Amino acid sequence: MKLALLLLSAALFPPVRVGAATFYVSSGGSDGGPGSLARPWRTIQHAADSLKPGDSALVGAGIYRESVEVRHGGTEKAPITIAAQNGARVVVTGADRLDKGWERVPGTTDPIFRHDWGYVFPIGSRPDGSPQLTHPGDLEHEVVGRAEQVISEGRLLRQVLRRDQLSQGTFYVDLAAKKLYLWLMGSGNPAEAEVEASTRDLWLAGAPSVSYVNLRGIRFRYAANHAQHGGLVINPPSGPGAGVSRGWVVSDCVMERANSSGGSFTGEGHTFLRCTFKDNGQLGFGTSRCDNTRMVECTITRNNTKGYSVGWEAGGLKVTMSRGFVFDRCTVTNNRGTGIWYDIGNEKSEVKGCTIADNDDAGIFYEISYGLHAHDNLIVNNAVARETPGGGWSMAGITLSSSEDCVVEHNTLIGNRDGIALREQDRTTPRIDAPEGRQEVRILNRGHMIRANLVAYSQAYNVAFWLDTNFFGPHPSGGDANRPVFEDPKTLGLTLEGNLLWPLPSRPNYLYGAAWRPKSRQLVSPADFAKASGIPTTDKVADPRLKDVTAGDYTLLPGSPAKAMGVGMRGTGARR
């Protein structure tokens, strides 16, 4: 009887682990050791496999050439932690050294060398069964869409698709012959240089449903990943009944120089704190169904280095089908494409206190989604790379594209192509909570509140209504029998309230209607805009008296009408 009671007690009340343990990893360690400070483990993978809830692995300085799968997480009160030791520079890389085995290609005077190459990175299969090596698979991405990376002395070399295209600073992969051909800058021998090639497509990935993982202080670099596949991955649920990954905290990490995206994130309740996503081939990161997640004081800069199509998916980042995804005091700059792109079915999004500047396309592009709150942001010089004013199809500091119920307030927008733009097309979107197979719903610009923004020196228009559909009533697009009839803009609850506008000399403040439509209007005064559109506005036109626009100092001078109106970023002043 006593034995039975003991067994029942053990089943109902399993042993509680007393105290969390700290283990150590070193590039000179051994996975056969105890993981102590004196005898550390060798690989981060072994540490990840060994940690129990509440445990930590502290990683010593060094380069770790491995792809880590986190198969077991922690709990909300006892997460697992994988972190760099204080002050240690820890690099997890998808690249391996190619030190030996080079030979000069005979029969040519050019300094071309070759090396054995046994790596193939398919994204799928072609109809004939051969591997699909590019994504997207169109002609535009014939080279860009490949996944191979070769690095010399820390510099990414350019890929070509035929051996006879080789020139200085390029490489060619002959998959049939299993050879890598390389021509360094100058006439160098790769056996005497520091040459690496990416042989892995992942840095670190959480297995489906793994939750409560802390990553801190790690630099992730180089990955042979395809577009829309991140180097750092928080995985989606897999299979019937699978749960959702929750509660990852990624802090002070760098995701850089992935062939495509620095990260792919799904799940719920994640936090990214002071992370940097930079110099990635396609995107800083992408998400799908990543709810209640916050990017806090993160930097997203110089992404889309390979030149993926910006109209497809490229630039700083893209968030899709996510509820409550927040950017808080982030810096999003110099991306080749849109800075912050929310696309398809997002809800309750927020962008606040951010600096968004010098991106090739829109600063914030909110597309076929619901409920953006964009406030107190400094948004400067976005989408000005295009030469023709207005030719950017609503590329603005903030663009609301066929979206609903957004609040755009207290932003300072200076020198963008357009300041704030509404873009209208015939669009539908799925909803986050809709049952599988449910028909998408129609969505259009409706219920927006645009108030108390300071919009000045836009290259085209300070406020632009790019409405390229037929409405009944006083709509400028003209009669196009091939387009659907939508609602009249003045019936859609669009509010312009107390914005301060200041155009460049001889430029209008407003555009009403797509510029290529015969009845579009370019308007200077708020009264003229209200008359043309039927949308009332309390906007004002006045010089905001900024301290030094050329130097990037947007502090309001004494006597500024912006101060009296209470427009623009709230706080001590806007300065880049």
Coordinates of N, CA and C in Angstrom, one line a residue, residues 89-229:
R89 N 32.6 39.1 -27.8 CA 32.0 39.2 -29.2 C 31.8 37.8 -29.7
V90 N 30.5 37.4 -29.8 CA 30.1 36.1 -30.2 C 29.4 36.2 -31.6
V91 N 30.0 35.4 -32.5 CA 29.5 35.4 -33.9 C 29.0 34.0 -34.2
V92 N 27.7 33.9 -34.6 CA 27.2 32.6 -35.2 C 27.1 32.8 -36.7
T93 N 27.8 32.0 -37.5 CA 27.8 32.3 -38.9 C 27.4 31.1 -39.7
G94 N 26.8 31.3 -40.8 CA 26.4 30.2 -41.7 C 27.5 29.9 -42.7
A95 N 28.7 30.6 -42.6 CA 29.7 30.4 -43.5 C 30.9 29.5 -43.0
D96 N 31.6 28.8 -43.8 CA 32.7 28.0 -43.5 C 34.0 28.6 -44.2
R97 N 35.1 28.4 -43.7 CA 36.4 28.8 -44.3 C 36.7 27.8 -45.5
L98 N 37.2 28.3 -46.5 CA 37.7 27.5 -47.6 C 39.2 27.9 -47.8
D99 N 40.0 27.2 -46.9 CA 41.5 27.5 -46.8 C 42.3 26.7 -47.8
K100 N 42.0 25.4 -47.9 CA 42.8 24.5 -48.7 C 42.0 24.0 -49.9
G101 N 42.7 23.4 -50.8 CA 42.1 22.7 -52.0 C 41.9 23.6 -53.2
W102 N 42.4 24.8 -53.2 CA 42.2 25.7 -54.4 C 43.3 25.3 -55.4
E103 N 42.8 25.4 -56.7 CA 43.8 25.2 -57.8 C 43.4 26.3 -58.9
R104 N 44.5 26.7 -59.5 CA 44.3 27.7 -60.6 C 43.8 27.0 -61.8
V105 N 42.8 27.6 -62.5 CA 42.2 27.0 -63.7 C 43.2 27.1 -64.8
P106 N 43.5 25.9 -65.4 CA 44.5 25.9 -66.5 C 43.9 26.5 -67.8
G107 N 44.7 26.9 -68.7 CA 44.3 27.4 -70.0 C 43.7 28.8 -70.0
T108 N 44.0 29.6 -69.0 CA 43.5 31.0 -69.0 C 44.6 31.8 -68.3
T109 N 44.7 33.1 -68.8 CA 45.6 34.0 -68.2 C 45.0 34.7 -67.0
D110 N 43.7 34.6 -66.9 CA 43.0 35.3 -65.8 C 43.2 34.5 -64.5
P111 N 43.3 35.2 -63.4 CA 43.6 34.6 -62.1 C 42.3 33.9 -61.5
I112 N 41.8 32.9 -62.2 CA 40.6 32.2 -61.8 C 41.0 30.9 -61.1
F113 N 40.4 30.7 -59.9 CA 40.7 29.5 -59.2 C 39.4 28.7 -58.9
R114 N 39.6 27.4 -58.7 CA 38.4 26.6 -58.4 C 38.6 25.7 -57.2
H115 N 37.5 25.3 -56.6 CA 37.5 24.5 -55.4 C 36.3 23.6 -55.4
D116 N 36.4 22.4 -54.8 CA 35.3 21.5 -54.8 C 34.1 22.1 -54.1
W117 N 32.9 21.8 -54.6 CA 31.7 22.4 -54.1 C 30.6 21.4 -54.1
G118 N 30.1 21.0 -52.9 CA 29.1 20.0 -52.8 C 27.8 20.5 -52.2
Y119 N 27.5 21.8 -52.3 CA 26.3 22.4 -51.7 C 25.3 22.8 -52.7
V120 N 24.0 22.4 -52.5 CA 22.9 22.8 -53.3 C 21.9 23.4 -52.4
F121 N 21.3 24.5 -52.8 CA 20.3 25.2 -52.0 C 19.0 25.3 -52.8
P122 N 18.2 24.2 -52.9 CA 17.0 24.3 -53.7 C 15.9 24.9 -52.9
I123 N 14.9 25.6 -53.5 CA 13.7 26.1 -52.8 C 12.5 25.3 -53.1
G124 N 12.7 24.3 -54.0 CA 11.6 23.4 -54.5 C 12.1 22.7 -55.7
S125 N 11.1 22.2 -56.4 CA 11.4 21.4 -57.7 C 10.7 22.1 -58.9
R126 N 11.3 22.0 -60.0 CA 10.7 22.4 -61.3 C 9.7 21.3 -61.8
P127 N 8.9 21.6 -62.7 CA 8.0 20.6 -63.3 C 8.7 19.3 -63.8
D128 N 10.0 19.5 -64.2 CA 10.7 18.3 -64.7 C 11.4 17.6 -63.6
G129 N 11.3 18.0 -62.4 CA 11.9 17.3 -61.3 C 13.2 17.9 -60.9
S130 N 13.8 18.8 -61.7 CA 15.1 19.4 -61.3 C 14.9 20.4 -60.2
P131 N 15.9 20.7 -59.4 CA 15.8 21.6 -58.3 C 15.5 23.1 -58.8
Q132 N 14.6 23.8 -58.1 CA 14.4 25.2 -58.3 C 15.4 25.9 -57.4
L133 N 16.2 26.7 -58.1 CA 17.3 27.3 -57.3 C 17.1 28.8 -57.1
T134 N 16.1 29.4 -57.6 CA 15.8 30.8 -57.4 C 14.4 31.0 -56.8
H135 N 14.3 32.1 -56.0 CA 13.0 32.5 -55.5 C 13.1 34.0 -55.3
P136 N 12.2 34.8 -56.0 CA 11.2 34.3 -57.0 C 11.8 33.7 -58.2
G137 N 11.0 32.9 -58.9 CA 11.6 32.2 -60.1 C 11.5 32.9 -61.4
D138 N 11.4 34.2 -61.4 CA 11.2 35.0 -62.6 C 12.6 35.4 -63.1
L139 N 12.5 36.0 -64.3 CA 13.8 36.4 -65.0 C 14.4 37.5 -64.2
E140 N 13.7 38.4 -63.6 CA 14.2 39.6 -62.9 C 15.1 39.1 -61.7
H141 N 14.8 37.9 -61.2 CA 15.5 37.4 -60.0 C 16.4 36.2 -60.4
E142 N 16.8 36.1 -61.6 CA 17.6 35.0 -62.1 C 18.9 34.8 -61.3
V143 N 19.5 36.0 -61.0 CA 20.7 35.9 -60.2 C 20.4 36.3 -58.8
V144 N 19.6 37.4 -58.6 CA 19.3 37.9 -57.3 C 18.7 36.8 -56.4
G145 N 17.8 35.9 -57.0 CA 17.1 34.9 -56.3 C 17.9 33.7 -55.9
R146 N 19.2 33.6 -56.3 CA 20.0 32.5 -55.8 C 20.4 32.7 -54.4
A147 N 20.8 31.6 -53.8 CA 21.1 31.6 -52.3 C 22.6 31.6 -52.0
E148 N 23.5 31.3 -53.0 CA 24.9 31.1 -52.6 C 25.6 32.4 -52.2
Q149 N 26.5 32.3 -51.3 CA 27.3 33.5 -50.8 C 28.8 33.1 -50.8
V150 N 29.6 33.9 -51.3 CA 31.1 33.7 -51.1 C 31.6 35.1 -50.6
I151 N 32.5 35.0 -49.6 CA 33.0 36.2 -48.9 C 34.5 36.1 -49.0
S152 N 35.1 37.2 -49.3 CA 36.6 37.4 -49.3 C 37.0 38.6 -48.5
E153 N 37.8 38.4 -47.4 CA 38.3 39.4 -46.6 C 37.1 40.3 -46.0
G154 N 36.0 39.6 -45.7 CA 34.8 40.2 -45.2 C 33.9 40.9 -46.2
R155 N 34.2 40.7 -47.5 CA 33.4 41.4 -48.5 C 32.7 40.3 -49.3
L156 N 31.4 40.6 -49.5 CA 30.6 39.6 -50.3 C 30.9 39.8 -51.8
L157 N 31.2 38.7 -52.5 CA 31.5 38.8 -53.9 C 30.2 38.6 -54.7
R158 N 30.2 39.0 -55.9 CA 29.0 39.0 -56.8 C 29.0 37.7 -57.6
Q159 N 27.8 37.1 -57.6 CA 27.6 35.8 -58.3 C 27.3 36.1 -59.8
V160 N 27.8 35.2 -60.6 CA 27.4 35.1 -62.0 C 27.0 33.7 -62.4
L161 N 26.3 33.6 -63.5 CA 25.7 32.3 -63.8 C 26.4 31.5 -64.9
R162 N 27.4 32.1 -65.4 CA 28.3 31.3 -66.4 C 29.7 31.6 -66.1
R163 N 30.5 30.6 -66.4 CA 32.0 30.8 -66.2 C 32.6 31.9 -67.0
D164 N 32.1 32.1 -68.2 CA 32.6 33.1 -69.1 C 32.2 34.5 -68.7
Q165 N 31.4 34.6 -67.6 CA 31.0 35.9 -67.1 C 31.9 36.4 -66.0
L166 N 32.8 35.5 -65.5 CA 33.6 35.8 -64.4 C 34.5 37.1 -64.7
S167 N 34.6 37.9 -63.7 CA 35.5 39.1 -63.7 C 36.0 39.3 -62.3
Q168 N 36.7 40.4 -62.0 CA 37.2 40.6 -60.7 C 36.1 40.7 -59.7
G169 N 36.2 40.1 -58.6 CA 35.2 40.2 -57.5 C 34.0 39.4 -57.7
T170 N 34.1 38.3 -58.5 CA 32.9 37.4 -58.8 C 33.2 36.0 -58.5
F171 N 32.1 35.2 -58.4 CA 32.2 33.7 -58.3 C 31.1 33.1 -59.2
Y172 N 31.4 31.8 -59.5 CA 30.4 31.0 -60.3 C 30.4 29.6 -59.7
V173 N 29.2 29.1 -59.5 CA 29.0 27.7 -59.0 C 28.5 26.8 -60.1
D174 N 29.4 25.8 -60.4 CA 29.0 24.8 -61.4 C 28.5 23.6 -60.7
L175 N 27.2 23.5 -60.6 CA 26.6 22.4 -59.8 C 26.8 21.1 -60.4
A176 N 26.8 21.0 -61.7 CA 27.0 19.7 -62.4 C 28.4 19.2 -62.1
A177 N 29.4 20.0 -62.2 CA 30.7 19.6 -61.9 C 31.1 19.6 -60.5
K178 N 30.2 20.2 -59.6 CA 30.5 20.3 -58.2 C 31.8 21.1 -58.0
K179 N 31.9 22.3 -58.6 CA 33.0 23.2 -58.5 C 32.6 24.6 -58.2
L180 N 33.4 25.3 -57.4 CA 33.2 26.7 -57.2 C 34.4 27.4 -57.9
Y181 N 34.1 28.4 -58.8 CA 35.1 29.2 -59.5 C 35.1 30.6 -58.9
L182 N 36.3 31.1 -58.7 CA 36.4 32.4 -58.0 C 37.5 33.2 -58.7
W183 N 37.2 34.5 -58.8 CA 38.2 35.5 -59.3 C 38.1 36.6 -58.2
L184 N 39.1 36.7 -57.4 CA 39.2 37.7 -56.4 C 39.5 39.1 -57.0
M185 N 39.3 40.1 -56.2 CA 39.7 41.5 -56.6 C 41.2 41.4 -56.8
G186 N 41.7 41.9 -57.9 CA 43.1 41.9 -58.2 C 43.5 40.5 -58.7
S187 N 44.7 40.0 -58.4 CA 45.1 38.7 -59.0 C 45.5 37.8 -57.8
G188 N 44.8 37.9 -56.7 CA 45.1 37.2 -55.5 C 44.8 35.7 -55.6
N189 N 45.5 34.9 -54.9 CA 45.2 33.4 -54.8 C 44.4 33.2 -53.5
P190 N 43.2 32.6 -53.7 CA 42.3 32.4 -52.5 C 42.9 31.6 -51.4
A191 N 43.9 30.7 -51.7 CA 44.6 30.0 -50.7 C 45.4 30.8 -49.8
E192 N 45.7 32.1 -50.2 CA 46.5 33.0 -49.4 C 45.6 34.1 -48.9
A193 N 44.3 34.0 -49.1 CA 43.4 35.0 -48.6 C 42.4 34.4 -47.6
E194 N 41.6 35.2 -47.0 CA 40.5 34.8 -46.1 C 39.2 34.6 -46.9
V195 N 38.9 33.4 -47.3 CA 37.8 33.1 -48.2 C 36.8 32.2 -47.4
E196 N 35.5 32.6 -47.4 CA 34.5 31.9 -46.7 C 33.4 31.7 -47.8
A197 N 32.6 30.7 -47.6 CA 31.3 30.5 -48.3 C 30.2 30.0 -47.4
S198 N 29.0 30.5 -47.6 CA 27.9 30.1 -46.8 C 27.5 28.7 -47.2
T199 N 27.5 27.8 -46.2 CA 27.1 26.4 -46.4 C 25.8 26.1 -45.6
R200 N 25.3 27.0 -44.9 CA 24.1 26.8 -44.1 C 23.1 27.9 -44.3
D201 N 21.8 27.5 -44.3 CA 20.7 28.5 -44.5 C 20.1 29.1 -43.3
L202 N 20.5 28.6 -42.1 CA 19.9 29.0 -40.8 C 21.0 29.3 -39.8
W203 N 20.8 30.3 -39.0 CA 21.6 30.6 -37.8 C 21.1 29.8 -36.6
L204 N 19.8 30.2 -36.3 CA 19.2 29.6 -35.1 C 17.7 29.5 -35.4
A205 N 17.1 28.4 -35.1 CA 15.6 28.3 -35.3 C 15.0 27.6 -34.1
G206 N 13.8 28.1 -33.7 CA 13.1 27.4 -32.7 C 12.2 26.4 -33.3
A207 N 12.2 25.2 -32.8 CA 11.3 24.1 -33.3 C 9.9 24.6 -33.0
P208 N 8.9 24.0 -33.8 CA 7.5 24.4 -33.7 C 7.1 24.4 -32.2
S209 N 6.5 25.5 -31.8 CA 5.8 25.7 -30.5 C 6.8 25.9 -29.4
V210 N 8.1 25.9 -29.6 CA 9.1 26.2 -28.5 C 8.9 27.6 -28.1
S211 N 8.8 27.8 -26.7 CA 8.5 29.1 -26.2 C 9.4 29.5 -25.1
Y212 N 9.4 30.7 -24.7 CA 10.1 31.3 -23.6 C 11.6 31.0 -23.7
V213 N 12.2 31.6 -24.7 CA 13.6 31.5 -25.0 C 14.2 32.9 -25.0
N214 N 15.3 33.2 -24.3 CA 16.0 34.4 -24.3 C 17.3 34.3 -25.0
L215 N 17.5 35.2 -26.0 CA 18.7 35.3 -26.7 C 19.3 36.7 -26.5
R216 N 20.6 36.7 -26.2 CA 21.2 38.0 -25.8 C 22.6 38.2 -26.3
G217 N 22.9 39.3 -27.0 CA 24.2 39.7 -27.3 C 25.0 38.9 -28.3
I218 N 24.2 38.2 -29.2 CA 24.9 37.4 -30.3 C 24.8 38.1 -31.6
R219 N 25.9 38.0 -32.4 CA 25.9 38.5 -33.7 C 25.7 37.3 -34.7
F220 N 24.7 37.4 -35.5 CA 24.4 36.4 -36.5 C 24.8 36.9 -37.9
R221 N 25.6 36.1 -38.7 CA 26.1 36.7 -39.9 C 26.2 35.6 -41.0
Y222 N 25.9 36.0 -42.2 CA 26.0 35.1 -43.4 C 25.0 33.9 -43.3
A223 N 24.2 33.7 -44.4 CA 23.4 32.6 -44.4 C 23.0 32.4 -45.9
A224 N 23.0 31.1 -46.4 CA 22.6 30.8 -47.7 C 21.1 30.6 -47.8
N225 N 20.3 31.6 -47.4 CA 18.9 31.4 -47.4 C 18.2 32.1 -48.5
H226 N 17.0 31.6 -48.9 CA 16.2 32.1 -50.0 C 15.3 33.2 -49.5
A227 N 14.8 34.0 -50.4 CA 13.9 35.1 -50.1 C 12.7 34.5 -49.3
Q228 N 12.2 35.3 -48.3 CA 11.1 34.9 -47.5 C 11.4 33.8 -46.5
H229 N 12.7 33.5 -46.3 CA 13.2 32.6 -45.3 C 14.3 33.2 -44.5

